[in-house]
GROMACS .gro file of C-alpha atoms in nm:
model
  421
    1MET     CA    1  14.245   2.237 -14.127
    2THR     CA    2  14.137   2.596 -14.152
    3ASN     CA    3  13.940   2.680 -14.465
    4GLY     CA    4  13.907   2.316 -14.554
    5SER     CA    5  14.269   2.213 -14.535
    6PRO     CA    6  14.330   1.887 -14.343
    7SER     CA    7  14.670   2.005 -14.226
    8GLY     CA    8  14.746   2.200 -13.913
    9PRO     CA    9  14.992   2.243 -13.626
   10ALA     CA   10  15.070   1.923 -13.440
   11PRO     CA   11  14.951   1.914 -13.078
   12ASP     CA   12  15.180   1.852 -12.785
   13GLY     CA   13  15.335   1.507 -12.793
   14TRP     CA   14  15.327   1.464 -13.174
   15PRO     CA   15  15.633   1.498 -13.395
   16PRO     CA   16  15.662   1.811 -13.611
   17GLY     CA   17  15.457   1.786 -13.927
   18ALA     CA   18  15.250   1.493 -13.804
   19SER     CA   19  14.873   1.513 -13.791
   20PRO     CA   20  14.650   1.339 -13.538
   21ALA     CA   21  14.520   1.109 -13.810
   22THR     CA   22  14.856   0.990 -13.939
   23THR     CA   23  15.008   0.954 -13.594
   24ALA     CA   24  14.707   0.784 -13.440
   25SER     CA   25  14.691   0.528 -13.719
   26THR     CA   26  15.037   0.400 -13.624
   27GLU     CA   27  14.954   0.348 -13.257
   28ALA     CA   28  14.802   0.038 -13.102
   29ASN     CA   29  14.540   0.254 -12.928
   30PRO     CA   30  14.462   0.538 -13.170
   31ALA     CA   31  14.210   0.720 -12.949
   32LEU     CA   32  14.268   1.093 -12.905
   33ALA     CA   33  14.245   1.194 -12.540
   34THR     CA   34  14.091   1.522 -12.429
   35GLY     CA   35  14.280   1.754 -12.197
   36PHE     CA   36  14.152   2.033 -11.971
   37SER     CA   37  14.363   2.336 -11.881
   38GLY     CA   38  14.128   2.567 -11.688
   39ARG     CA   39  14.222   2.710 -11.346
   40ARG     CA   40  13.977   2.797 -11.068
   41GLY     CA   41  14.130   3.134 -10.982
   42ALA     CA   42  14.105   3.276 -11.333
   43LEU     CA   43  13.748   3.152 -11.370
   44PHE     CA   44  13.642   3.295 -11.034
   45TRP     CA   45  13.761   3.646 -11.113
   46LEU     CA   46  13.617   3.629 -11.464
   47ALA     CA   47  13.275   3.518 -11.336
   48LEU     CA   48  13.279   3.774 -11.053
   49ARG     CA   49  13.390   4.063 -11.275
   50THR     CA   50  13.143   3.991 -11.556
   51GLY     CA   51  12.865   3.929 -11.303
   52ALA     CA   52  12.930   4.266 -11.140
   53LEU     CA   53  12.918   4.440 -11.479
   54THR     CA   54  12.590   4.262 -11.552
   55VAL     CA   55  12.441   4.399 -11.230
   56LEU     CA   56  12.574   4.751 -11.291
   57THR     CA   57  12.428   4.755 -11.644
   58LEU     CA   58  12.091   4.620 -11.523
   59GLY     CA   59  12.140   4.290 -11.705
   60LEU     CA   60  12.257   4.428 -12.039
   61TYR     CA   61  12.611   4.292 -12.001
   62ARG     CA   62  12.493   3.933 -11.955
   63PHE     CA   63  12.533   3.867 -12.328
   64TRP     CA   64  12.900   3.962 -12.301
   65MET     CA   65  12.930   3.764 -11.976
   66LYS     CA   66  12.801   3.444 -12.137
   67THR     CA   67  13.026   3.495 -12.439
   68ARG     CA   68  13.340   3.543 -12.227
   69LEU     CA   69  13.260   3.246 -12.005
   70ARG     CA   70  13.204   3.023 -12.305
   71ARG     CA   71  13.528   3.132 -12.465
   72TRP     CA   72  13.707   3.049 -12.139
   73TYR     CA   73  13.550   2.703 -12.110
   74TRP     CA   74  13.587   2.620 -12.478
   75SER     CA   75  13.957   2.712 -12.479
   76ALA     CA   76  14.014   2.494 -12.171
   77ILE     CA   77  13.873   2.180 -12.342
   78ARG     CA   78  14.142   2.036 -12.570
   79PRO     CA   79  14.064   1.720 -12.771
   80GLY     CA   80  14.394   1.583 -12.900
   81GLY     CA   81  14.576   1.883 -12.756
   82HIS     CA   82  14.384   2.137 -12.968
   83PRO     CA   83  14.147   2.374 -12.783
   84LEU     CA   84  13.792   2.429 -12.892
   85GLU     CA   85  13.709   2.780 -13.010
   86TYR     CA   86  13.395   2.978 -12.941
   87VAL     CA   87  13.350   3.268 -13.182
   88GLY     CA   88  13.004   3.387 -13.080
   89ASP     CA   89  12.935   3.759 -13.092
   90PRO     CA   90  12.752   3.920 -12.795
   91TRP     CA   91  12.595   4.173 -13.030
   92GLU     CA   92  12.434   3.882 -13.217
   93LYS     CA   93  12.292   3.756 -12.890
   94LEU     CA   94  12.162   4.099 -12.786
   95LEU     CA   95  11.993   4.171 -13.120
   96GLY     CA   96  11.853   3.818 -13.132
   97PHE     CA   97  11.710   3.863 -12.784
   98LEU     CA   98  11.540   4.189 -12.877
   99VAL     CA   99  11.388   4.035 -13.190
  100ALA     CA  100  11.271   3.730 -12.994
  101VAL     CA  101  11.110   3.949 -12.728
  102VAL     CA  102  10.911   4.138 -12.992
  103ILE     CA  103  10.797   3.814 -13.159
  104LEU     CA  104  10.707   3.651 -12.829
  105ALA     CA  105  10.518   3.959 -12.710
  106PHE     CA  106  10.311   3.959 -13.028
  107TYR     CA  107  10.256   3.581 -13.018
  108ILE     CA  108  10.167   3.562 -12.650
  109GLY     CA  109   9.948   3.874 -12.666
  110LEU     CA  110   9.754   3.752 -12.969
  111VAL     CA  111   9.715   3.398 -12.836
  112ASN     CA  112   9.605   3.522 -12.493
  113LEU     CA  113   9.351   3.756 -12.650
  114VAL     CA  114   9.195   3.474 -12.854
  115LEU     CA  115   9.201   3.230 -12.563
  116MET     CA  116   9.049   3.482 -12.324
  117PHE     CA  117   8.765   3.553 -12.568
  118LEU     CA  118   8.695   3.180 -12.614
  119SER     CA  119   8.722   3.113 -12.241
  120PHE     CA  120   8.465   3.376 -12.147
  121SER     CA  121   8.241   3.273 -12.436
  122LEU     CA  122   8.243   2.900 -12.363
  123PHE     CA  123   8.324   2.867 -11.993
  124GLN     CA  124   8.214   3.203 -11.849
  125GLY     CA  125   8.556   3.251 -11.687
  126ASN     CA  126   8.928   3.295 -11.752
  127ALA     CA  127   9.069   2.980 -11.585
  128ALA     CA  128   9.068   2.781 -11.908
  129ALA     CA  129   9.242   3.065 -12.092
  130TYR     CA  130   9.527   3.076 -11.839
  131ALA     CA  131   9.575   2.698 -11.855
  132LEU     CA  132   9.578   2.688 -12.235
  133SER     CA  133   9.806   2.992 -12.248
  134LEU     CA  134  10.064   2.808 -12.039
  135LEU     CA  135  10.042   2.505 -12.267
  136GLY     CA  136  10.086   2.733 -12.567
  137VAL     CA  137  10.431   2.838 -12.445
  138VAL     CA  138  10.558   2.478 -12.413
  139PRO     CA  139  10.627   2.430 -12.788
  140LEU     CA  140  10.822   2.757 -12.787
  141TRP     CA  141  11.033   2.624 -12.500
  142PHE     CA  142  11.144   2.322 -12.704
  143TYR     CA  143  11.184   2.541 -13.013
  144ALA     CA  144  11.417   2.771 -12.817
  145GLN     CA  145  11.623   2.475 -12.690
  146TYR     CA  146  11.696   2.357 -13.045
  147ARG     CA  147  11.773   2.708 -13.169
  148ALA     CA  148  12.015   2.765 -12.882
  149ARG     CA  149  12.200   2.441 -12.959
  150ARG     CA  150  12.217   2.534 -13.326
  151TYR     CA  151  12.370   2.872 -13.251
  152ILE     CA  152  12.628   2.732 -13.008
  153LEU     CA  153  12.740   2.467 -13.258
  154ALA     CA  154  12.751   2.722 -13.540
  155ARG     CA  155  12.992   2.933 -13.336
  156THR     CA  156  13.212   2.644 -13.218
  157ARG     CA  157  13.528   2.531 -13.400
  158TRP     CA  158  13.793   2.267 -13.354
  159ARG     CA  159  14.118   2.297 -13.548
  160GLY     CA  160  13.952   2.568 -13.756
  161LEU     CA  161  13.657   2.357 -13.870
  162ARG     CA  162  13.307   2.469 -13.783
  163PHE     CA  163  13.038   2.260 -13.622
  164GLY     CA  164  12.682   2.299 -13.740
  165LEU     CA  165  12.322   2.191 -13.690
  166GLU     CA  166  12.062   2.178 -13.964
  167PRO     CA  167  11.741   2.381 -13.928
  168GLY     CA  168  11.461   2.183 -13.766
  169ALA     CA  169  11.349   2.361 -13.450
  170TRP     CA  170  10.976   2.319 -13.514
  171GLY     CA  171  11.026   1.953 -13.601
  172TYR     CA  172  11.208   1.907 -13.272
  173ALA     CA  173  10.934   2.089 -13.080
  174GLY     CA  174  10.663   1.867 -13.232
  175ARG     CA  175  10.856   1.548 -13.156
  176ALA     CA  176  10.933   1.665 -12.803
  177LEU     CA  177  10.562   1.725 -12.734
  178TRP     CA  178  10.471   1.381 -12.871
  179HIS     CA  179  10.739   1.196 -12.675
  180TRP     CA  180  10.660   1.382 -12.354
  181LEU     CA  181  10.293   1.288 -12.394
  182LEU     CA  182  10.384   0.921 -12.440
  183THR     CA  183  10.621   0.937 -12.141
  184LEU     CA  184  10.352   1.085 -11.916
  185LEU     CA  185  10.092   0.833 -12.031
  186SER     CA  186  10.336   0.547 -11.962
  187LEU     CA  187  10.408   0.684 -11.610
  188GLY     CA  188  10.773   0.737 -11.705
  189LEU     CA  189  10.843   0.391 -11.848
  190LEU     CA  190  10.910   0.538 -12.192
  191TRP     CA  191  11.148   0.802 -12.060
  192PRO     CA  192  11.453   0.630 -12.222
  193ARG     CA  193  11.264   0.614 -12.551
  194MET     CA  194  11.208   0.990 -12.541
  195THR     CA  195  11.571   1.055 -12.445
  196PHE     CA  196  11.702   0.845 -12.734
  197TRP     CA  197  11.479   0.973 -13.012
  198LEU     CA  198  11.512   1.341 -12.921
  199GLU     CA  199  11.891   1.309 -12.905
  200LYS     CA  200  11.894   1.116 -13.233
  201TYR     CA  201  11.693   1.392 -13.401
  202LYS     CA  202  11.958   1.646 -13.298
  203ALA     CA  203  12.264   1.426 -13.348
  204ASP     CA  204  12.164   1.315 -13.699
  205ARG     CA  205  12.145   1.683 -13.801
  206THR     CA  206  12.481   1.775 -13.649
  207PHE     CA  207  12.788   1.837 -13.865
  208PHE     CA  208  13.159   1.873 -13.805
  209GLY     CA  209  13.283   2.049 -14.114
  210ASP     CA  210  13.108   1.880 -14.404
  211GLU     CA  211  13.082   1.544 -14.223
  212ARG     CA  212  12.744   1.448 -14.078
  213MET     CA  213  12.717   1.284 -13.737
  214VAL     CA  214  12.509   0.969 -13.696
  215GLN     CA  215  12.345   0.851 -13.375
  216GLU     CA  216  12.348   0.472 -13.373
  217GLY     CA  217  12.198   0.221 -13.131
  218ARG     CA  218  11.844   0.157 -13.006
  219TRP     CA  219  11.639   0.321 -12.736
  220THR     CA  220  11.625  -0.002 -12.536
  221MET     CA  221  11.999   0.032 -12.463
  222LEU     CA  222  11.907   0.316 -12.223
  223LEU     CA  223  11.672   0.106 -12.010
  224PRO     CA  224  11.949  -0.003 -11.764
  225ALA     CA  225  11.998   0.364 -11.677
  226LEU     CA  226  11.666   0.349 -11.489
  227ARG     CA  227  11.788   0.090 -11.237
  228TRP     CA  228  11.839   0.331 -10.945
  229ILE     CA  229  11.511   0.511 -11.011
  230VAL     CA  230  11.331   0.176 -11.011
  231LEU     CA  231  11.504   0.088 -10.684
  232ALA     CA  232  11.392   0.419 -10.535
  233LEU     CA  233  11.031   0.347 -10.637
  234VAL     CA  234  11.045   0.000 -10.484
  235LEU     CA  235  11.190   0.134 -10.159
  236GLY     CA  236  10.927   0.407 -10.155
  237LEU     CA  237  10.645   0.154 -10.192
  238CYS     CA  238  10.796  -0.064  -9.919
  239ALA     CA  239  10.831   0.241  -9.693
  240THR     CA  240  10.467   0.337  -9.750
  241ALA     CA  241  10.351  -0.016  -9.674
  242SER     CA  242  10.565  -0.024  -9.358
  243LEU     CA  243  10.425   0.307  -9.233
  244TYR     CA  244  10.066   0.195  -9.286
  245SER     CA  245  10.128  -0.141  -9.119
  246GLY     CA  246  10.306   0.013  -8.821
  247LEU     CA  247  10.642  -0.154  -8.884
  248PRO     CA  248  10.954   0.037  -8.766
  249LEU     CA  249  11.123   0.014  -9.108
  250GLY     CA  250  10.921   0.294  -9.267
  251ALA     CA  251  11.156   0.584  -9.188
  252PRO     CA  252  11.483   0.407  -9.291
  253LEU     CA  253  11.323   0.284  -9.612
  254MET     CA  254  11.198   0.633  -9.691
  255VAL     CA  255  11.547   0.777  -9.642
  256GLY     CA  256  11.689   0.502  -9.862
  257ALA     CA  257  11.429   0.580 -10.129
  258LEU     CA  258  11.520   0.950 -10.121
  259VAL     CA  259  11.894   0.880 -10.153
  260ALA     CA  260  11.839   0.625 -10.430
  261GLY     CA  261  11.608   0.866 -10.612
  262LEU     CA  262  11.857   1.154 -10.603
  263TYR     CA  263  12.140   0.932 -10.718
  264GLY     CA  264  11.909   0.774 -10.975
  265LEU     CA  265  11.844   1.107 -11.143
  266VAL     CA  266  12.219   1.178 -11.166
  267TYR     CA  267  12.293   0.822 -11.278
  268TYR     CA  268  12.026   0.835 -11.549
  269ARG     CA  269  12.163   1.161 -11.688
  270VAL     CA  270  12.527   1.049 -11.686
  271GLU     CA  271  12.463   0.692 -11.803
  272THR     CA  272  12.237   0.791 -12.092
  273LEU     CA  273  12.491   1.057 -12.193
  274ARG     CA  274  12.766   0.794 -12.189
  275ARG     CA  275  12.574   0.538 -12.393
  276LEU     CA  276  12.449   0.791 -12.647
  277THR     CA  277  12.795   0.945 -12.687
  278GLU     CA  278  12.965   0.609 -12.742
  279HIS     CA  279  12.712   0.527 -13.017
  280LYS     CA  280  12.780   0.844 -13.213
  281ARG     CA  281  12.975   0.816 -13.538
  282LEU     CA  282  13.137   1.092 -13.741
  283GLY     CA  283  13.262   0.949 -14.067
  284GLY     CA  284  13.510   0.679 -13.966
  285ALA     CA  285  13.565   0.826 -13.620
  286ARG     CA  286  13.381   0.740 -13.302
  287LEU     CA  287  13.361   0.896 -12.959
  288THR     CA  288  13.463   0.728 -12.633
  289PHE     CA  289  13.317   0.843 -12.304
  290ASP     CA  290  13.333   0.687 -11.957
  291PRO     CA  291  13.233   0.936 -11.684
  292SER     CA  292  13.141   0.829 -11.331
  293ALA     CA  293  12.789   0.908 -11.211
  294PHE     CA  294  12.901   0.874 -10.848
  295ARG     CA  295  13.184   1.120 -10.909
  296VAL     CA  296  12.944   1.369 -11.070
  297MET     CA  297  12.708   1.342 -10.773
  298VAL     CA  298  12.994   1.394 -10.526
  299ILE     CA  299  13.119   1.697 -10.720
  300THR     CA  300  12.769   1.844 -10.729
  301GLY     CA  301  12.694   1.783 -10.361
  302LEU     CA  302  13.027   1.902 -10.225
  303GLY     CA  303  13.038   2.191 -10.473
  304TYR     CA  304  12.705   2.331 -10.362
  305LEU     CA  305  12.792   2.270  -9.996
  306VAL     CA  306  13.114   2.471 -10.029
  307THR     CA  307  12.928   2.742 -10.220
  308VAL     CA  308  12.662   2.771  -9.949
  309VAL     CA  309  12.926   2.794  -9.676
  310LEU     CA  310  13.124   3.063  -9.856
  311VAL     CA  311  12.815   3.266  -9.942
  312SER     CA  312  12.682   3.243  -9.585
  313VAL     CA  313  12.930   3.512  -9.469
  314PRO     CA  314  12.780   3.802  -9.670
  315LEU     CA  315  12.436   3.652  -9.604
  316ALA     CA  316  12.494   3.689  -9.230
  317LEU     CA  317  12.611   4.047  -9.284
  318LEU     CA  318  12.301   4.117  -9.489
  319GLY     CA  319  12.083   3.986  -9.208
  320ALA     CA  320  12.254   4.218  -8.962
  321ALA     CA  321  12.217   4.514  -9.201
  322LEU     CA  322  11.848   4.445  -9.255
  323LEU     CA  323  11.790   4.452  -8.880
  324GLY     CA  324  11.907   4.810  -8.896
  325VAL     CA  325  11.973   5.029  -8.601
  326GLN     CA  326  11.818   4.788  -8.351
  327ALA     CA  327  12.066   4.511  -8.428
  328LEU     CA  328  12.355   4.756  -8.424
  329ALA     CA  329  12.236   4.905  -8.095
  330LEU     CA  330  12.237   4.555  -7.948
  331ILE     CA  331  12.593   4.510  -8.066
  332ASP     CA  332  12.681   4.839  -7.899
  333GLU     CA  333  12.521   4.727  -7.571
  334LEU     CA  334  12.742   4.420  -7.572
  335GLU     CA  335  13.042   4.655  -7.590
  336LEU     CA  336  13.200   4.492  -7.893
  337GLY     CA  337  13.411   4.797  -7.973
  338GLU     CA  338  13.428   5.120  -8.165
  339ALA     CA  339  13.327   4.954  -8.493
  340ALA     CA  340  12.977   4.890  -8.357
  341THR     CA  341  12.948   5.249  -8.232
  342LEU     CA  342  13.050   5.375  -8.575
  343LEU     CA  343  12.787   5.159  -8.746
  344THR     CA  344  12.509   5.278  -8.515
  345GLY     CA  345  12.585   5.631  -8.624
  346LEU     CA  346  12.534   5.562  -8.992
  347PRO     CA  347  12.235   5.734  -9.155
  348ASP     CA  348  11.943   5.528  -9.286
  349ALA     CA  349  12.047   5.589  -9.648
  350ALA     CA  350  12.389   5.436  -9.582
  351LEU     CA  351  12.228   5.133  -9.420
  352ILE     CA  352  11.999   5.089  -9.720
  353ALA     CA  353  12.293   5.118  -9.959
  354LEU     CA  354  12.487   4.865  -9.753
  355SER     CA  355  12.193   4.624  -9.757
  356VAL     CA  356  12.154   4.656 -10.136
  357ALA     CA  357  12.526   4.603 -10.190
  358LEU     CA  358  12.531   4.293  -9.968
  359TYR     CA  359  12.214   4.163 -10.137
  360PHE     CA  360  12.370   4.174 -10.483
  361SER     CA  361  12.705   4.050 -10.354
  362ILE     CA  362  12.534   3.729 -10.242
  363PHE     CA  363  12.411   3.657 -10.596
  364LEU     CA  364  12.745   3.754 -10.748
  365LEU     CA  365  12.939   3.529 -10.512
  366TRP     CA  366  12.688   3.247 -10.557
  367GLY     CA  367  12.729   3.259 -10.934
  368ALA     CA  368  13.109   3.280 -10.919
  369PHE     CA  369  13.151   3.004 -10.659
  370ARG     CA  370  12.906   2.779 -10.844
  371GLN     CA  371  13.112   2.817 -11.160
  372VAL     CA  372  13.430   2.732 -10.968
  373PHE     CA  373  13.310   2.445 -10.748
  374VAL     CA  374  13.030   2.289 -10.958
  375THR     CA  375  13.040   2.373 -11.329
  376LEU     CA  376  13.418   2.366 -11.372
  377PRO     CA  377  13.481   2.030 -11.196
  378ILE     CA  378  13.193   1.860 -11.380
  379LEU     CA  379  13.304   1.984 -11.723
  380ARG     CA  380  13.663   1.888 -11.642
  381HIS     CA  381  13.549   1.538 -11.541
  382TYR     CA  382  13.352   1.501 -11.862
  383ALA     CA  383  13.636   1.636 -12.076
  384LEU     CA  384  13.903   1.411 -11.924
  385HIS     CA  385  13.687   1.104 -11.991
  386LEU     CA  386  13.610   1.196 -12.353
  387GLY     CA  387  13.813   1.067 -12.647
  388VAL     CA  388  13.802   1.020 -13.023
  389ALA     CA  389  13.856   0.665 -13.147
  390GLU     CA  390  14.001   0.612 -13.497
  391PRO     CA  391  14.058   0.987 -13.552
  392GLN     CA  392  14.215   0.917 -13.892
  393GLY     CA  393  13.854   0.902 -14.011
  394LEU     CA  394  13.845   1.281 -13.978
  395SER     CA  395  14.129   1.340 -14.223
  396ALA     CA  396  13.889   1.393 -14.513
  397VAL     CA  397  13.669   1.648 -14.334
  398ARG     CA  398  13.648   1.986 -14.504
  399GLN     CA  399  13.515   2.325 -14.398
  400ARG     CA  400  13.142   2.398 -14.401
  401PRO     CA  401  12.981   2.733 -14.489
  402ARG     CA  402  12.920   2.976 -14.206
  403ASP     CA  403  12.575   2.946 -14.053
  404GLU     CA  404  12.429   3.290 -13.989
  405ALA     CA  405  12.191   3.153 -13.719
  406HIS     CA  406  11.948   3.445 -13.720
  407GLN     CA  407  11.814   3.552 -13.380
  408ALA     CA  408  12.112   3.367 -13.224
  409GLU     CA  409  11.991   3.244 -12.882
  410GLY     CA  410  11.726   3.511 -12.852
  411PHE     CA  411  11.435   3.277 -12.782
  412ALA     CA  412  11.640   3.077 -12.532
  413GLU     CA  413  11.735   3.397 -12.350
  414ALA     CA  414  11.379   3.528 -12.350
  415LEU     CA  415  11.228   3.200 -12.226
  416ASP     CA  416  11.522   3.112 -11.997
  417VAL     CA  417  11.550   2.748 -12.109
  418GLY     CA  418  11.879   2.686 -11.928
  419ALA     CA  419  12.113   2.724 -12.223
  420SER     CA  420  12.386   2.907 -12.033
  421LEU     CA  421  12.665   2.682 -12.159
   0.00000   0.00000   0.00000
């Protein structure tokens, strides 16, 4: 399908010369399944190596680190046997970041200057200026989120065809502010409404090749995703009433409310993602998606637990190093061997260097283990439960022009809006 051609190499399991569309149309269940081929060992060493280079270059290499990690993840996700491709350029990201920093510095400096003048003129103080300055950054945060998504889609391909997202970052920022205001005024009851309409704004502007995606459904279909959060609120109210009335059920109910609330947040995210994904249409094709919220919560909990345990070893060493000569002298008094005597003889500069090395090793190992035990299993779970129904509807899709996506993810990098992957 490269350069607009609907033909391409047949994935594993299809006869030579057959395309997913023609083969799927002859099957009783034509859905294309998604495979995942990533291995933990390769990802660990990639994350550790690129993280170390990022530290050694004082953060400069992080644009190359993100690019290499994305290429690894994208190539591991294989809808219909064909891997996704990420063709982002780290130089684009670096230059976009520098441009965004200059624009943000000018914007924030000018806005703060005006707000500070008005604050001292009207309120005889700077408290109002600081509060309004913080609010002034919120639209930029939403703007950066949309721009980051646009760049990632513009640099993602499947079977040679580009994805894309129409310009509309300021429109998204305005809608996000409005929906967040309504959600806060409704005490969270309109949270599903915000989730639906913000996703619809982005999905309806998304393209695969020259085919536009459509987000179908209604926002009310997301209301059942709040069930566990509602249960947590009810248990919390019951626990509060029990504590005030002196009943012994207050503590168990509070624990139940906490557990239900944590699971409710995960369930809401996974369930809304599932319902929104299954109501997306791309030409004649539709997506199927059936992840397990409980499985995602287990992966997250166990993944972070394993990460904490593995990182605790260098953390303990760092604690001993920070204690310095006193801790090492104590070890020597306990007669633990020649190693302790050798350490007590180290100069202060060596101890400082050891402490710094252990300090950065903790962050490097944390990032690498989190990729291996949290990010990888969750993405694999999502990928293996994603499919394309009626894929023959994609047979007429043609290539779209390349989106230059100026500034790349510069604003997302500068504001740190969580657009790592």
